Structures are given as structure tokens and as C-alpha cells.
Coordinates of C-alpha atoms and ligand atoms in Angstrom, one line a residue:
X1 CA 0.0 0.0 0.0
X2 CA 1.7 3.4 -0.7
X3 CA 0.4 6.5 0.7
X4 CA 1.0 9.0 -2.0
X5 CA -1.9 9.1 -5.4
X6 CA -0.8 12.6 -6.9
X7 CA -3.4 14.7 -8.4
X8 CA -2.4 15.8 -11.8
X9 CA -3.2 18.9 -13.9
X10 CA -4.9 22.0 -13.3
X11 CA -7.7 23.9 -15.1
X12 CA -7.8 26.8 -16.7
X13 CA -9.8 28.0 -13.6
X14 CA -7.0 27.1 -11.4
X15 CA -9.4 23.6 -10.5
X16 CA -7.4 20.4 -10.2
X17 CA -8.6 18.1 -12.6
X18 CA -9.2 14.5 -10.6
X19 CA -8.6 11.2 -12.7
X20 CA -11.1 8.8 -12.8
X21 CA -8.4 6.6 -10.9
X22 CA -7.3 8.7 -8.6
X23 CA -11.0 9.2 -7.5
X24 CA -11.9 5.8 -7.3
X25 CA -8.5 5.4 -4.8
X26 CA -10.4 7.7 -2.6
X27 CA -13.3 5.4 -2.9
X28 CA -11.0 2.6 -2.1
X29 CA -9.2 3.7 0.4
X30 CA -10.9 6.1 2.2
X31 CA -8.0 8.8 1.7
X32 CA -5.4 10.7 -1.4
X33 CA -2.7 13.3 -1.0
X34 CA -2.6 16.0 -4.0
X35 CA 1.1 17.0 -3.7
X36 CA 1.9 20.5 -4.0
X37 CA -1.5 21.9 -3.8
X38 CA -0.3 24.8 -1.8
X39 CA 3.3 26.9 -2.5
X40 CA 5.7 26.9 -0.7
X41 CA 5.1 30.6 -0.1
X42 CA 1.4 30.5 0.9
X43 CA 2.9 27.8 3.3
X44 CA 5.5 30.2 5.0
X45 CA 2.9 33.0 5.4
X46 CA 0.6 30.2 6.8
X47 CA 3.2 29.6 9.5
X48 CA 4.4 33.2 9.7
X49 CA 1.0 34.1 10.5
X50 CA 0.3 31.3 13.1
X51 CA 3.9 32.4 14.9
X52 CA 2.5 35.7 15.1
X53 CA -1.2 34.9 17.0
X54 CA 1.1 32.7 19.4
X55 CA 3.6 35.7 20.1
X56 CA 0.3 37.6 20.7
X57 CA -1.0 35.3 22.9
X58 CA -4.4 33.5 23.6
X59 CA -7.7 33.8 22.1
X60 CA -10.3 33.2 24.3
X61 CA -12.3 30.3 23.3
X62 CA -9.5 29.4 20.4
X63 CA -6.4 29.2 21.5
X64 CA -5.6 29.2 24.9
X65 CA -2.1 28.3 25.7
X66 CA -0.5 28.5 29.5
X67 CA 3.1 28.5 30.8
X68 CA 5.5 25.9 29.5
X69 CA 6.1 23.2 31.7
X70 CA 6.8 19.5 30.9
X71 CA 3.8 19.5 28.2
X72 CA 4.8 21.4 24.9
X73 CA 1.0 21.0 24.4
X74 CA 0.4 23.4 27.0
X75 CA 3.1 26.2 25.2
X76 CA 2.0 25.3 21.8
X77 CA -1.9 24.3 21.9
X78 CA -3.9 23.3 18.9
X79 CA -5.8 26.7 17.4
X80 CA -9.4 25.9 17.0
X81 CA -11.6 27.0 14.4
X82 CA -9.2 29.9 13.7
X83 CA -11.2 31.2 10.5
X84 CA -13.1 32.3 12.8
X85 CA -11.0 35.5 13.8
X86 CA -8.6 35.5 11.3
X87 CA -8.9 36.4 8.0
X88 CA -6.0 34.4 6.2
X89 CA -7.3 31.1 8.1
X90 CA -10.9 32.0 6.3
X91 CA -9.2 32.4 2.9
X92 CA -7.1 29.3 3.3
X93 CA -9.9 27.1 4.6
X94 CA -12.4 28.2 1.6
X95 CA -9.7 27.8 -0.9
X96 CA -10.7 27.4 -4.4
X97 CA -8.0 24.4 -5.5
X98 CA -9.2 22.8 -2.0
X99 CA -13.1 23.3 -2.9
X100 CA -12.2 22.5 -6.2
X101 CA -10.8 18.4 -5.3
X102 CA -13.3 18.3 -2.0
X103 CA -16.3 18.9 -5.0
X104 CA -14.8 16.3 -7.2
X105 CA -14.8 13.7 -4.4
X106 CA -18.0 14.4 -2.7
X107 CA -19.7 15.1 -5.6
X108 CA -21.9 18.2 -4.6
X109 CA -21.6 21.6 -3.6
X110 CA -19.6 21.3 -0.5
X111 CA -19.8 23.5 3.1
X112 CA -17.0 24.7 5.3
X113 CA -17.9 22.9 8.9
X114 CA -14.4 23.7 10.9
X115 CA -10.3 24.5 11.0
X116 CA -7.8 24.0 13.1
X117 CA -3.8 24.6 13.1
X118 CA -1.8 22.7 15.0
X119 CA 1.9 23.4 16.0
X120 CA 2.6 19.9 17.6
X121 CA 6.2 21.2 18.7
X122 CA 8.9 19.0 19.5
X123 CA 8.1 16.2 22.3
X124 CA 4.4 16.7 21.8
X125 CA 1.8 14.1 22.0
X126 CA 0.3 12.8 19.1
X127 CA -3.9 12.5 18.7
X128 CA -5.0 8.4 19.0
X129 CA -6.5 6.6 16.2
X130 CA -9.9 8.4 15.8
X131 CA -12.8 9.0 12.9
X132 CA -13.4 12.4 12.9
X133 CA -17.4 12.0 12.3
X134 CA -17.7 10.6 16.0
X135 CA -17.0 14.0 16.9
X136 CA -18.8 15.6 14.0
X137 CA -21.7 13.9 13.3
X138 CA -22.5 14.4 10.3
X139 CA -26.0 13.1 8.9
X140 CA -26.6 11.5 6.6
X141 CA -22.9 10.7 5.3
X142 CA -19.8 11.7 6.8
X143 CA -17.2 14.9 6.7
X144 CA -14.3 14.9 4.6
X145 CA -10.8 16.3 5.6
X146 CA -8.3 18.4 4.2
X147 CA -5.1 18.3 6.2
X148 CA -2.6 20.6 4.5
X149 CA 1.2 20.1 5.6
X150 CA 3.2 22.9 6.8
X151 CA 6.1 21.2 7.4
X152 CA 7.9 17.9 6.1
X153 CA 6.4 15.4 7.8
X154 CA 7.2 12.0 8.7
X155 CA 7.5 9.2 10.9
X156 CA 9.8 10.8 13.3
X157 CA 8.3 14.4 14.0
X158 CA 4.2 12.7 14.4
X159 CA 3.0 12.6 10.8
X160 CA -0.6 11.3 10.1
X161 CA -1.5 7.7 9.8
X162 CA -4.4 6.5 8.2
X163 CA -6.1 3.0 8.3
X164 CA -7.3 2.2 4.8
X165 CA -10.6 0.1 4.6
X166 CA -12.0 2.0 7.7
X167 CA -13.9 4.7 5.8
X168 CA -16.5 1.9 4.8
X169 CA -17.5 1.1 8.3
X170 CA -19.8 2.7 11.1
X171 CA -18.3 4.8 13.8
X172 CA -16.6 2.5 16.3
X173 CA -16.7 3.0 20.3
X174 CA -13.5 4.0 21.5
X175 CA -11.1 2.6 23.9
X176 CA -9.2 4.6 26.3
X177 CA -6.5 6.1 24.5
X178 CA -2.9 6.2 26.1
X179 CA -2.1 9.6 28.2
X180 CA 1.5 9.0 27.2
X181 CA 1.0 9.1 23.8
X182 CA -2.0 11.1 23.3
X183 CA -3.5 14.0 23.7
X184 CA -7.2 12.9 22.9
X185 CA -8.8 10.2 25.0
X186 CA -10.3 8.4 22.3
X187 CA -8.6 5.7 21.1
X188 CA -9.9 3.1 18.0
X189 CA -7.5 0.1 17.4
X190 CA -7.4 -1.0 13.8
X191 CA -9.9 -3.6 13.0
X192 CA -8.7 -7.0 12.8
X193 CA -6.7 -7.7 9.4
X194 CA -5.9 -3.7 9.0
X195 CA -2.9 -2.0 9.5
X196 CA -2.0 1.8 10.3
X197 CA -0.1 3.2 7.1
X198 CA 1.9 6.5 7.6
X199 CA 1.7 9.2 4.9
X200 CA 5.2 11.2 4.7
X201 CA 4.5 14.4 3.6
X202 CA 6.3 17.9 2.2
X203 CA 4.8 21.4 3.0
X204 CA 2.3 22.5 0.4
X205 CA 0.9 18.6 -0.3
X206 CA -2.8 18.0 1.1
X207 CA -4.1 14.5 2.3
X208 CA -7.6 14.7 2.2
X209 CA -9.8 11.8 3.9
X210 CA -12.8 10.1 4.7
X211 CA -14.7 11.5 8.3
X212 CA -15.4 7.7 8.7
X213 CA -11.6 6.6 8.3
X214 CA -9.4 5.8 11.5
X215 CA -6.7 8.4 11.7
X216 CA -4.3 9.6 14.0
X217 CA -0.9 10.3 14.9
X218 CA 1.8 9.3 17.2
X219 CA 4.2 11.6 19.2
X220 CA 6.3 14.3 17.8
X221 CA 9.9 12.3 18.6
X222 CA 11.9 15.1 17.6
X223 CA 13.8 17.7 19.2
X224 CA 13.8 20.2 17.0
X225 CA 11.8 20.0 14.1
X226 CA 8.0 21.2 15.0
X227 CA 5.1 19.3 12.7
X228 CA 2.8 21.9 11.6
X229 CA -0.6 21.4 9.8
X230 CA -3.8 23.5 9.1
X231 CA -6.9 21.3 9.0
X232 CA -10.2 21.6 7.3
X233 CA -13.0 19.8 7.8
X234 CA -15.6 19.9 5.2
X235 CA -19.7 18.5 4.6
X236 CA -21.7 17.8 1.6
X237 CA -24.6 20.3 1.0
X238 CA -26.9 17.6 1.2
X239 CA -26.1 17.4 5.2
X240 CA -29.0 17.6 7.2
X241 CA -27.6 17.4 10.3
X242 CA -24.3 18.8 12.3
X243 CA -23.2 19.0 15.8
X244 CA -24.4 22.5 17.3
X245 CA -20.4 23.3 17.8
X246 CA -20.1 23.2 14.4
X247 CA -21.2 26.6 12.3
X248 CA -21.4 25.6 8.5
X249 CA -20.3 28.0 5.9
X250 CA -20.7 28.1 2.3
X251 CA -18.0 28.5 0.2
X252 CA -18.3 31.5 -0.6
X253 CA -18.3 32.5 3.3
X254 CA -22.0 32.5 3.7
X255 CA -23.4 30.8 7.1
X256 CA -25.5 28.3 6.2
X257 CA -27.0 27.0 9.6
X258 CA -27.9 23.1 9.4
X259 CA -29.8 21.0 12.0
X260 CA -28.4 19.7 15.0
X261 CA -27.2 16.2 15.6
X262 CA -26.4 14.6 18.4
X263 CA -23.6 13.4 20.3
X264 CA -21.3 15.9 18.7
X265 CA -18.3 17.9 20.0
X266 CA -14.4 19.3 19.0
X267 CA -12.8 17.1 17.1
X268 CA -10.8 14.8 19.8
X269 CA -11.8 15.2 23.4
X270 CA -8.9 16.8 25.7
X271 CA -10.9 16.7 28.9
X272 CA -10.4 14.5 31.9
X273 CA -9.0 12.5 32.9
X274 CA -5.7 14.0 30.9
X275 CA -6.7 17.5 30.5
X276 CA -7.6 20.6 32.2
X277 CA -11.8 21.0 31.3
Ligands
AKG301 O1 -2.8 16.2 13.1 C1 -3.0 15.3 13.9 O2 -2.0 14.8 14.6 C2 -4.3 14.7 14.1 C3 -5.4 15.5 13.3 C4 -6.6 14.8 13.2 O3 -6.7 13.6 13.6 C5 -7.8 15.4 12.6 O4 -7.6 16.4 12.0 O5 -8.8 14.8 12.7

């Protein structure tokens, strides 16, 4: 199994144009990476941006990060839904190359549900294997993910790993995650018979994914190299249903309130027993 199906060509509109096979891999698989969908400079003003709201410290409600002490997490937090208050987050999330793949694989108009960006500095803990549409909720269907790299990312500094197969199946009950090796408390083992693959990365590629597929990644091993990456999370407009956290946007920026489902919350649960909620 290799981790990398490249997208190929681009429109005169600036739309990647999907092969047939390279579609039907994200059927398959639950999960593609379109290399280089991003420069390398919209990448460094990504991350310039990001260093900048940590310099100017927390945003209540987003990012809310406390004194460094043996948890990089609590120095370096994940930034939630930071399109939210910032304008190049909003621009990046309804990106017109990423709208233009997440329409080509979901096959309808498609609505903005949440971002994140997260640092995940050297010595962090990684996120457990998880399916993002426990947290979601989406109904009917599932969410689909756009997790852009802002750094090179592998193996050694916490890069993503996905368990092929998984999309096709319900949304499992988790297991307690480790609190070593995880931030989330969450935790879904691979099925019996499937295997975590990791997907190496350079910044500027995008691995976009299933809502239903088990995902997640281990610790950042590294003591210097930080593992950046801004995440979207998208819905189909045939959605019905959404967790209330959750405030849809076309993409063209335009709320577009859906019903509530239930069950929902942030995508991975850091509350007790590990964290400070
Ligand atoms: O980036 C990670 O380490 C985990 C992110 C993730 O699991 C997600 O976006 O759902």
C-alpha cells in the first residue's frame, strides 16, 4: 500500500482536474494526498501568521495556551476554528484548489464545517487513532478532511496515519486512548486484518480523507523540528444534520446553519482525565 496518489493537472480556472483513478482510490481507500496543492510561499505566510497569534498570545475560546512546563502542548496548543478571527485562516480554509478536489470527491456543492492549526512542537503528544465524524456527526454521510502540511512530515516528527478500509464502516466506540501518547482520549484500534499506514508528507501537499476513516498520529519524537498542519473539515450540502459546535459556511463565506445532531463535539476530546476541562 503506498500512501502517495498525486493529483495531476490543473484547469484553466486554477481547478485540479481528478482522474477517474485517482477518484476511485479515494473510494478505495478512504484517503489521497494532492502533492503540492499549496506553494511553498502561501505555506511560509501560513506559518508566519500562526507564529505571530502565538507571540500575541491567547484567544479566548481558540487558543488558549499556559506556561510551559513539561507539556509542549500546553506552550504550543492546537488553534481551534481559527477562521473564525482571522482572515488568512478563512481564505485558506475556503480555498478554491481545495473546494475544487473536496467537489470532485464528494460530488456536490460542499460547506466549510471547521479549521484547526496545530503546532505539535517537538516532544508533543500525538492524537489516537480516531474517525473524525464521532465528533462531527455528520447526517446522513460523513465529513471529509483536508489536512494541508506545513512542514515535512514523517515518521519521526508525528506525521498522520491513516487506516485504509476504515472509511467503509460505522463509527466505532472507543477505547481509552494512552495519556502518554495522546493528547485525545479516544482511542480506535485498527480492525482485525488492517494496518496503520503513515503518509510522509512535504509542505504544500494536502491529504484529504474520509470522516469515517481511522486516523491519528503518534508523538512528535523530535527535538527540533516542529510538525505543523492547518486542518479543514468539510460537509456535503446535502447534510441535514451537524453537531451545534459546528457553524457551517458556504464556500463563498456565507453561514449556512444546518440541523443539530447529536452526540457531537471538538474534534478529539482533551478533557479529563488527561486535560484541564
Ligand atoms: O494532526 C494530527 O495529529 C491529528 C489530526 C486529526 O486527527 C484530525 O484532523 O482529525
Amino acid at each position: 500500500m503506498t500512501a502517495d496518489m498525486t493529483a495531476t493537472g490543473m484547469g484553466a480556472t486554477g481547478t485540479p482536474i481528478l482522474p477517474e483513478t485517482w477518484l476511485s482510490r479515494f473510494r478505495e481507500d478512504g484517503f489521497t494526498v494532492a502533492r503540492g496543492l499549496f506553494g511553498g510561499d502561501e505555506i511560509d505566510r501560513l506559518c508566519d501568521r500562526f507564529a505571530a497569534l502565538h507571540a500575541a498570545g491567547p484567544v479566548p475560546g481558540h487558543f488558549e495556551p499556559r506556561p510551559s512546563d513539561s507539556d509542549p502542548l500546553h506552550a504550543y496548543p492546537r488553534v481551534m476554528q481559527p477562521h473564525e478571527f482571522d482572515e488568512l485562516s478563512l481564505r485558506v480554509l475556503l480555498d478554491s484548489r481545495l473546494r475544487g478536489v473536496l467537489e470532485a470527491l464528494l460530488g456536490e456543492e460542499v460547506l466549510a464545517a471547521q479549521s484547526m492549526f496545530y503546532f505539535k512542537p517537538p516532544g508533543a503528544r500525538g492524537q489516537a487513532l480516531h474517525q473524525d465524524n464521532f465528533y462531527l456527526r455528520v447526517e446522513p454521510g460523513t465529513c471529509v478532511a483536508a489536512w494541508i502540511a506545513c512542514d515535512v512530515i514523517d515518521r519521526d516528527n508525528g506525521g498522520l496515519e491513516v487506516v485504509p478500509g476504515t472509511h467503509e464502516m460505522d463509527l466505532f466506540c472507543p477505547e481509552l486512548a494512552d495519556a502518554e501518547v495522546s493528547f485525545a482520549r479516544e482511542f480506535v484500534p485498527p480492525p482485525p486484518g488492517l494496518v496503520a499506514v503513515p503518509v510522509d508528507m512535504e509542505p504544500g501537499d494536502v491529504l484529504f480523507f474520509n470522516g469515517s476513516l481511522v486516523h491519528g498520529s503518534q508523538p512528535n519524537r523530535t527535538v527540533d523540528r516542529f510538525r505543523r498542519s492547518f486542518i479543514g473539515h468539510y460537509v456535503g450540502r446535502s447534510t441535514e444534520r451537524i453537531g451545534a459546535y459546528y457553524r457551517t459556511v458556504s464556500m463563498s463565506g456565507d453561514r449556512v446553519p444546518l440541523g443539530e445532531s447529536e452526540g457531537a463535539g471538538p474534534c478529539g476530546s482533551e478533557f479529563a482525565p488527561y486535560g484541564p476541562h
